[in-house]
């Protein structure tokens, strides 16, 4: 009968208090359990030592506390770690932990595989295996923090999958991250290939999440060639949705731009990008160094710095994201679950 018990991760504190109340237990007991689970990272009722034995047994009998299982862990020379998790509902996904001075970023997956086939991305070549449940997204953070003891200050939805095509699960994970694990929304970035409806819905949320949009080319035909699945989503409709986000938030967004040799790194690309970033869209450009993927016909552009300078000269804000964890295939777009030994 294990399958019928509710998963603890999906419950809110209010629900737990109600449940406890109807069982004749005081609200502070619910609070205690909550602290064990979400603040101390203890998910086994037997280890909640200040609870009466009967309550520990009750929790054990009535709830499931499934945890992810670490299948594989690889460290890069630069300190980046790639984690392969087996998830409670079956199958596995990768998360990447990236230390950078005082900043510790965990990059999480929102889907198992991806339904977009961005030509340059290894995950894109896998296809979509399944949607992740909200709690499975959350457990990647919970597992890294509490099972592995890794410090985490920032979270980015830049692993496998397209977060805005698993919208309700991603929202559930975001609620868990902010309201249960205590992460500030400003330290959580959602990276999207560009789903206008999803961007608009995100703009309506009360929290101020950071938004990154994977543009890669502001020339419609080029973007279509790079991201064929997005062919039916026009750049104008995306620009309108992003502008709405900026206006609603009174904030900047980030445009991600993987610089590919001889593909999107020329003067016409700079000009198109310059035109794309105009009010009401407020955006900074993050140029991404391409991580080569075996079998794919792309090379990193040698013009990264030059391209950045060209954008700066035209008054844009442009930064470069150098590759991390490339030696263990943990860089952007390299997550395809091959085990690097
Ligand atoms: N589906 C989301 C998250 C994907 S990964 C999105 O498209 O934004 C995060 C970023 O890595 C995206 O900008 C993606 O286009 C980029 N990326 C994909 N493959 C890459 C590669 N091989 N090298 C560098 N960046 C890559």
Tab-separated table of C-alpha atoms and ligand atoms in Angstrom:
chain	number	residue	atom	x	y	z
A	1	UNK	CA	0.000	0.000	0.000
A	2	UNK	CA	3.052	2.258	-0.105
A	3	UNK	CA	1.830	3.952	-3.283
A	4	UNK	CA	-1.293	5.469	-1.749
A	5	UNK	CA	0.417	7.398	1.004
A	6	UNK	CA	0.858	11.084	0.161
A	7	UNK	CA	4.332	12.417	-0.537
A	8	UNK	CA	5.399	14.723	2.279
A	9	UNK	CA	7.170	17.095	-0.132
A	10	UNK	CA	3.909	18.210	-1.693
A	11	UNK	CA	2.244	19.242	1.582
A	12	UNK	CA	2.121	22.818	2.820
A	13	UNK	CA	2.572	23.725	6.483
A	14	UNK	CA	-1.117	24.664	6.653
A	15	UNK	CA	-2.139	21.244	5.360
A	16	UNK	CA	0.113	19.552	7.856
A	17	UNK	CA	-1.311	21.630	10.713
A	18	UNK	CA	-4.869	20.781	9.622
A	19	UNK	CA	-3.943	17.113	9.464
A	20	UNK	CA	-2.385	17.252	12.921
A	21	UNK	CA	-5.345	19.182	14.268
A	22	UNK	CA	-7.821	16.553	13.120
A	23	UNK	CA	-5.650	13.909	14.795
A	24	UNK	CA	-5.778	15.886	18.045
A	25	UNK	CA	-2.123	16.971	17.846
A	26	UNK	CA	-1.080	20.526	18.712
A	27	UNK	CA	0.060	22.867	15.921
A	28	UNK	CA	3.565	23.178	17.383
A	29	UNK	CA	4.142	19.504	16.626
A	30	UNK	CA	3.509	20.215	12.930
A	31	UNK	CA	5.951	23.101	13.191
A	32	UNK	CA	8.553	20.790	14.729
A	33	UNK	CA	8.220	18.250	11.934
A	34	UNK	CA	8.435	21.069	9.421
A	35	UNK	CA	11.697	22.255	10.924
A	36	UNK	CA	13.212	18.813	10.917
A	37	UNK	CA	12.404	18.317	7.284
A	38	UNK	CA	12.961	21.729	5.730
A	39	UNK	CA	15.534	23.365	8.005
A	40	UNK	CA	17.558	20.466	9.349
A	41	UNK	CA	17.227	18.313	6.253
A	42	UNK	CA	16.091	15.227	8.149
A	43	UNK	CA	13.551	13.253	6.177
A	44	UNK	CA	13.378	10.113	8.323
A	45	UNK	CA	10.744	10.386	11.079
A	46	UNK	CA	12.721	7.924	13.227
A	47	UNK	CA	15.513	10.517	13.445
A	48	UNK	CA	13.256	13.347	14.644
A	49	UNK	CA	14.482	12.859	18.149
A	50	UNK	CA	12.394	15.414	20.027
A	51	UNK	CA	9.090	13.953	18.850
A	52	UNK	CA	7.201	11.364	20.866
A	53	UNK	CA	7.697	7.841	19.584
A	54	UNK	CA	4.015	7.570	18.680
A	55	UNK	CA	4.203	10.633	16.452
A	56	UNK	CA	7.303	9.331	14.694
A	57	UNK	CA	5.460	6.093	13.990
A	58	UNK	CA	2.410	7.946	12.784
A	59	UNK	CA	4.475	10.012	10.356
A	60	UNK	CA	6.214	6.923	9.108
A	61	UNK	CA	2.896	5.139	8.610
A	62	UNK	CA	1.036	7.974	6.931
A	63	UNK	CA	3.519	9.768	4.736
A	64	UNK	CA	6.168	8.937	2.200
A	65	UNK	CA	9.486	10.802	2.286
A	66	UNK	CA	11.082	9.605	-0.939
A	67	UNK	CA	14.613	10.857	-1.572
A	68	UNK	CA	16.651	10.938	-4.747
A	69	UNK	CA	19.522	8.451	-4.976
A	70	UNK	CA	22.909	9.653	-6.134
A	71	UNK	CA	23.950	7.348	-8.966
A	72	UNK	CA	27.060	9.151	-10.053
A	73	UNK	CA	29.170	12.120	-8.989
A	74	UNK	CA	32.010	13.653	-10.962
A	75	UNK	CA	34.216	16.593	-10.070
A	76	UNK	CA	35.741	18.890	-12.652
A	77	UNK	CA	39.217	20.371	-12.391
A	78	UNK	CA	37.527	23.737	-11.825
A	79	UNK	CA	35.527	22.455	-8.831
A	80	UNK	CA	32.249	22.012	-10.687
A	81	UNK	CA	30.404	18.809	-9.799
A	82	UNK	CA	28.020	16.852	-11.955
A	83	UNK	CA	25.430	14.873	-10.034
A	84	UNK	CA	23.332	12.116	-11.545
A	85	UNK	CA	20.185	11.474	-9.496
A	86	UNK	CA	17.803	8.585	-9.673
A	87	UNK	CA	14.376	10.067	-9.036
A	88	UNK	CA	11.543	8.615	-6.945
A	89	UNK	CA	9.179	8.289	-9.912
A	90	UNK	CA	11.801	6.479	-11.985
A	91	UNK	CA	14.603	7.423	-14.345
A	92	UNK	CA	17.459	9.830	-13.754
A	93	UNK	CA	18.464	13.454	-14.322
A	94	UNK	CA	21.558	15.539	-13.852
A	95	UNK	CA	22.178	18.601	-11.718
A	96	UNK	CA	25.379	20.628	-11.763
A	97	UNK	CA	26.936	22.380	-8.765
A	98	UNK	CA	29.120	25.340	-9.677
A	99	UNK	CA	31.271	27.032	-7.013
A	100	UNK	CA	32.472	30.521	-7.850
A	101	UNK	CA	34.109	32.409	-4.984
A	102	UNK	CA	31.278	33.247	-2.556
A	103	UNK	CA	28.596	32.082	-4.954
A	104	UNK	CA	27.464	28.472	-5.135
A	105	UNK	CA	25.040	27.787	-7.937
A	106	UNK	CA	23.024	24.647	-8.429
A	107	UNK	CA	21.795	24.076	-11.961
A	108	UNK	CA	18.698	21.862	-11.943
A	109	UNK	CA	16.763	19.897	-14.556
A	110	UNK	CA	13.069	20.562	-15.091
A	111	UNK	CA	12.305	17.692	-17.485
A	112	UNK	CA	13.799	14.301	-18.232
A	113	UNK	CA	15.269	15.075	-21.647
A	114	UNK	CA	13.767	17.932	-23.662
A	115	UNK	CA	11.183	18.284	-26.410
A	116	UNK	CA	13.015	21.141	-28.100
A	117	UNK	CA	15.747	20.049	-30.428
A	118	UNK	CA	18.110	23.002	-30.286
A	119	UNK	CA	20.624	21.878	-32.884
A	120	UNK	CA	23.665	22.641	-30.745
A	121	UNK	CA	22.495	21.078	-27.461
A	122	UNK	CA	23.192	17.512	-26.318
A	123	UNK	CA	20.004	17.327	-24.229
A	124	UNK	CA	18.039	18.405	-27.298
A	125	UNK	CA	19.183	15.279	-29.100
A	126	UNK	CA	17.591	12.988	-26.493
A	127	UNK	CA	13.971	13.970	-26.928
A	128	UNK	CA	11.570	14.233	-24.003
A	129	UNK	CA	11.414	11.136	-21.823
A	130	UNK	CA	8.996	12.460	-19.266
A	131	UNK	CA	7.926	15.468	-17.244
A	132	UNK	CA	9.376	15.743	-13.761
A	133	UNK	CA	7.058	16.147	-10.807
A	134	UNK	CA	7.458	19.399	-8.908
A	135	UNK	CA	8.909	17.623	-5.906
A	136	UNK	CA	11.454	15.813	-8.088
A	137	UNK	CA	12.774	19.188	-9.227
A	138	UNK	CA	12.860	20.371	-5.625
A	139	UNK	CA	14.590	17.186	-4.456
A	140	UNK	CA	17.591	17.941	-6.670
A	141	UNK	CA	18.210	20.988	-4.462
A	142	UNK	CA	17.240	19.187	-1.264
A	143	UNK	CA	19.532	16.292	-2.107
A	144	UNK	CA	22.515	18.476	-3.001
A	145	UNK	CA	22.096	20.592	0.138
A	146	UNK	CA	21.158	18.021	2.746
A	147	UNK	CA	22.298	14.641	1.448
A	148	UNK	CA	25.608	15.884	0.053
A	149	UNK	CA	26.071	18.951	2.265
A	150	UNK	CA	26.861	21.284	-0.624
A	151	UNK	CA	26.401	25.000	0.056
A	152	UNK	CA	23.911	26.585	-2.352
A	153	UNK	CA	23.300	30.321	-2.729
A	154	UNK	CA	21.785	30.450	-6.231
A	155	UNK	CA	19.610	28.143	-8.303
A	156	UNK	CA	19.332	28.171	-12.079
A	157	UNK	CA	16.822	26.228	-14.163
A	158	UNK	CA	19.376	25.574	-16.865
A	159	UNK	CA	19.785	21.822	-16.716
A	160	UNK	CA	17.852	19.371	-18.846
A	161	UNK	CA	14.503	20.462	-20.160
A	162	UNK	CA	12.380	23.494	-20.846
A	163	UNK	CA	10.992	24.787	-17.548
A	164	UNK	CA	8.075	26.693	-19.060
A	165	UNK	CA	6.792	23.512	-20.719
A	166	UNK	CA	6.508	21.903	-17.293
A	167	UNK	CA	4.958	24.988	-15.817
A	168	UNK	CA	2.902	23.723	-12.882
A	169	UNK	CA	5.665	21.401	-11.658
A	170	UNK	CA	8.216	24.205	-11.900
A	171	UNK	CA	5.883	26.519	-9.950
A	172	UNK	CA	5.479	23.850	-7.291
A	173	UNK	CA	9.267	23.526	-7.058
A	174	UNK	CA	9.646	27.319	-6.860
A	175	UNK	CA	7.138	27.460	-4.020
A	176	UNK	CA	9.139	24.813	-2.182
A	177	UNK	CA	12.415	26.621	-2.778
A	178	UNK	CA	11.169	30.011	-1.609
A	179	UNK	CA	8.628	29.166	1.071
A	180	UNK	CA	10.110	25.994	2.518
A	181	UNK	CA	13.828	26.047	1.826
A	182	UNK	CA	14.140	29.818	2.271
A	183	UNK	CA	15.732	30.800	-1.062
A	184	UNK	CA	15.100	34.340	-2.219
A	185	UNK	CA	13.349	34.542	-5.592
A	186	UNK	CA	16.054	36.979	-6.723
A	187	UNK	CA	18.571	34.173	-6.504
A	188	UNK	CA	16.575	31.837	-8.704
A	189	UNK	CA	16.890	32.112	-12.484
A	190	UNK	CA	14.517	30.484	-14.922
A	191	UNK	CA	16.037	30.006	-18.340
A	192	UNK	CA	13.642	29.509	-21.235
A	193	UNK	CA	13.848	28.858	-24.950
A	194	UNK	CA	10.842	31.201	-25.109
A	195	UNK	CA	7.240	30.197	-24.458
A	196	UNK	CA	5.271	33.493	-24.615
A	197	UNK	CA	2.332	32.260	-22.524
A	198	UNK	CA	4.669	30.888	-19.848
A	199	UNK	CA	6.652	34.140	-19.740
A	200	UNK	CA	3.446	36.118	-19.266
A	201	UNK	CA	2.224	33.813	-16.539
A	202	UNK	CA	5.567	34.077	-14.773
A	203	UNK	CA	5.283	37.865	-14.956
A	204	UNK	CA	2.010	37.617	-13.022
A	205	UNK	CA	3.607	35.787	-10.092
A	206	UNK	CA	4.117	37.773	-6.924
A	207	UNK	CA	7.784	36.721	-6.547
A	208	UNK	CA	10.558	38.355	-8.543
A	209	UNK	CA	12.345	35.480	-10.197
A	210	UNK	CA	15.188	36.230	-12.585
A	211	UNK	CA	14.376	35.431	-16.190
A	212	UNK	CA	16.843	34.415	-18.881
A	213	UNK	CA	15.747	33.968	-22.473
A	214	UNK	CA	17.778	31.825	-24.874
A	215	UNK	CA	17.842	34.038	-27.947
A	216	UNK	CA	20.968	32.816	-29.811
A	217	UNK	CA	20.068	34.893	-32.850
A	218	UNK	CA	17.923	37.980	-33.335
A	219	UNK	CA	17.643	37.149	-37.041
A	220	UNK	CA	14.428	35.096	-37.391
A	221	UNK	CA	15.667	32.679	-40.088
A	222	UNK	CA	18.876	31.956	-38.193
A	223	UNK	CA	17.073	31.376	-34.932
A	224	UNK	CA	14.694	29.031	-36.705
A	225	UNK	CA	17.571	27.043	-38.153
A	226	UNK	CA	19.156	26.715	-34.696
A	227	UNK	CA	15.901	25.972	-32.856
A	228	UNK	CA	13.586	24.336	-35.409
A	229	UNK	CA	10.983	23.399	-32.786
A	230	UNK	CA	10.469	27.104	-32.068
A	231	UNK	CA	9.768	27.925	-35.722
A	232	UNK	CA	6.104	28.668	-35.023
A	233	UNK	CA	6.945	31.109	-32.205
A	234	UNK	CA	7.760	34.451	-33.782
A	235	UNK	CA	10.476	36.672	-32.392
A	236	UNK	CA	7.959	39.533	-32.240
A	237	UNK	CA	5.607	37.575	-30.007
A	238	UNK	CA	8.546	36.645	-27.782
A	239	UNK	CA	9.775	40.194	-27.648
A	240	UNK	CA	6.284	41.345	-26.639
A	241	UNK	CA	6.071	38.734	-23.854
A	242	UNK	CA	9.554	39.638	-22.586
A	243	UNK	CA	8.766	43.348	-22.685
A	244	UNK	CA	5.628	42.628	-20.669
A	245	UNK	CA	7.776	40.802	-18.125
A	246	UNK	CA	10.163	43.767	-17.874
A	247	UNK	CA	7.352	46.282	-17.500
A	248	UNK	CA	5.476	44.254	-14.957
A	249	UNK	CA	8.652	43.698	-12.956
A	250	UNK	CA	10.358	47.002	-13.642
A	251	UNK	CA	13.395	44.856	-14.111
A	252	UNK	CA	15.949	43.667	-16.603
A	253	UNK	CA	16.056	40.229	-18.083
A	254	UNK	CA	19.013	38.348	-19.512
A	255	UNK	CA	19.376	37.266	-23.121
A	256	UNK	CA	21.471	34.128	-23.491
A	257	UNK	CA	23.450	33.908	-26.682
A	258	UNK	CA	25.667	30.909	-27.441
A	259	UNK	CA	28.346	32.197	-29.778
A	260	UNK	CA	28.870	29.724	-32.645
A	261	UNK	CA	31.706	30.152	-35.131
A	262	UNK	CA	30.551	31.519	-38.507
A	263	UNK	CA	26.912	31.137	-37.580
A	264	UNK	CA	25.771	33.934	-35.300
A	265	UNK	CA	28.993	35.864	-34.647
A	266	UNK	CA	29.137	38.400	-37.495
A	267	UNK	CA	28.427	42.159	-37.817
A	268	UNK	CA	24.837	41.551	-39.017
A	269	UNK	CA	24.253	39.528	-35.845
A	270	UNK	CA	25.483	42.397	-33.690
A	271	UNK	CA	23.185	44.799	-35.550
A	272	UNK	CA	20.146	42.521	-35.173
A	273	UNK	CA	20.852	42.055	-31.474
A	274	UNK	CA	21.198	45.808	-31.036
A	275	UNK	CA	17.759	46.318	-32.643
A	276	UNK	CA	16.175	43.533	-30.580
A	277	UNK	CA	17.216	45.126	-27.289
A	278	UNK	CA	15.201	48.327	-27.399
A	279	UNK	CA	12.594	49.710	-24.995
A	280	UNK	CA	10.278	48.508	-23.613
A	281	UNK	CA	12.570	45.494	-23.498
A	282	UNK	CA	15.292	45.980	-20.883
A	283	UNK	CA	17.900	43.274	-21.286
A	284	UNK	CA	21.545	42.508	-20.774
A	285	UNK	CA	23.250	40.041	-23.035
A	286	UNK	CA	25.069	37.025	-21.640
A	287	UNK	CA	27.345	35.581	-24.298
A	288	UNK	CA	27.900	31.876	-23.734
A	289	UNK	CA	31.016	30.097	-24.761
A	290	UNK	CA	29.911	27.070	-26.778
A	291	UNK	CA	30.578	23.652	-25.283
A	292	UNK	CA	31.253	21.311	-28.176
A	293	UNK	CA	29.069	18.216	-28.287
A	294	UNK	CA	30.335	15.133	-30.112
A	295	UNK	CA	28.531	14.563	-33.402
A	296	UNK	CA	27.230	18.116	-33.672
A	297	UNK	CA	28.668	20.363	-36.392
A	298	UNK	CA	29.294	23.480	-34.283
A	299	UNK	CA	32.431	25.139	-33.010
A	300	UNK	CA	32.907	27.802	-30.346
A	301	UNK	CA	33.379	31.203	-31.926
A	302	UNK	CA	36.894	32.645	-31.606
A	303	UNK	CA	35.266	36.098	-31.750
A	304	UNK	CA	33.744	36.028	-28.253
A	305	UNK	CA	35.635	39.079	-26.900
A	306	UNK	CA	35.303	40.963	-30.163
A	307	UNK	CA	31.558	40.319	-30.261
A	308	UNK	CA	31.245	41.528	-26.683
A	309	UNK	CA	33.169	44.714	-27.504
A	310	UNK	CA	30.947	45.337	-30.526
A	311	UNK	CA	27.850	45.092	-28.326
A	312	UNK	CA	29.366	47.340	-25.650
A	313	UNK	CA	30.234	49.938	-28.305
A	314	UNK	CA	26.572	49.965	-29.316
A	315	UNK	CA	25.548	50.698	-25.746
A	316	UNK	CA	24.424	47.229	-24.700
A	317	UNK	CA	25.399	45.509	-21.486
A	318	UNK	CA	27.168	42.310	-22.420
A	319	UNK	CA	28.928	39.754	-20.249
A	320	UNK	CA	30.616	36.471	-21.077
A	321	UNK	CA	29.791	33.153	-19.436
A	322	UNK	CA	32.870	31.034	-19.725
A	323	UNK	CA	32.378	27.329	-19.714
A	324	UNK	CA	32.508	25.466	-16.407
A	325	UNK	CA	32.856	21.745	-15.912
A	326	UNK	CA	33.487	21.090	-19.575
A	327	UNK	CA	36.008	18.311	-18.830
A	328	UNK	CA	33.232	16.255	-17.213
A	329	UNK	CA	30.547	17.247	-19.748
A	330	UNK	CA	28.758	19.341	-17.125
A	331	UNK	CA	28.707	22.553	-19.151
A	332	UNK	CA	25.574	24.182	-20.603
A	333	UNK	CA	24.012	21.922	-23.183
A	334	UNK	CA	26.208	18.947	-22.343
A	335	UNK	CA	23.804	17.099	-20.088
A	336	UNK	CA	22.891	13.858	-21.758
A	337	UNK	CA	23.575	11.424	-18.943
A	338	UNK	CA	26.636	9.821	-20.455
A	339	UNK	CA	28.713	8.622	-17.557
A	340	UNK	CA	32.155	10.155	-17.720
A	341	UNK	CA	34.466	7.906	-15.803
B	1	LIG	N1	15.495	25.044	-22.037
B	1	LIG	C1	16.107	26.149	-21.350
B	1	LIG	C2	17.265	25.708	-20.457
B	1	LIG	C3	18.352	25.094	-21.282
B	1	LIG	S1	20.030	25.114	-20.911
B	1	LIG	C4	16.617	27.173	-22.355
B	1	LIG	O1	16.604	26.887	-23.552
B	1	LIG	O2	16.964	28.263	-21.941
B	1	LIG	C5	20.599	26.688	-20.583
B	1	LIG	C6	21.368	27.368	-21.712
B	1	LIG	O3	22.432	26.591	-22.273
B	1	LIG	C7	20.471	27.741	-22.870
B	1	LIG	O4	20.685	29.075	-23.201
B	1	LIG	C8	20.955	26.811	-23.944
B	1	LIG	O5	20.630	27.271	-25.233
B	1	LIG	C9	22.443	26.768	-23.675
B	1	LIG	N2	23.154	25.691	-24.360
B	1	LIG	C10	22.628	24.575	-24.907
B	1	LIG	N3	23.613	23.820	-25.460
B	1	LIG	C11	24.779	24.472	-25.243
B	1	LIG	C12	26.143	24.191	-25.543
B	1	LIG	N4	26.500	23.073	-26.153
B	1	LIG	N5	27.080	25.092	-25.162
B	1	LIG	C13	26.727	26.202	-24.484
B	1	LIG	N6	25.459	26.520	-24.160
B	1	LIG	C14	24.494	25.665	-24.541
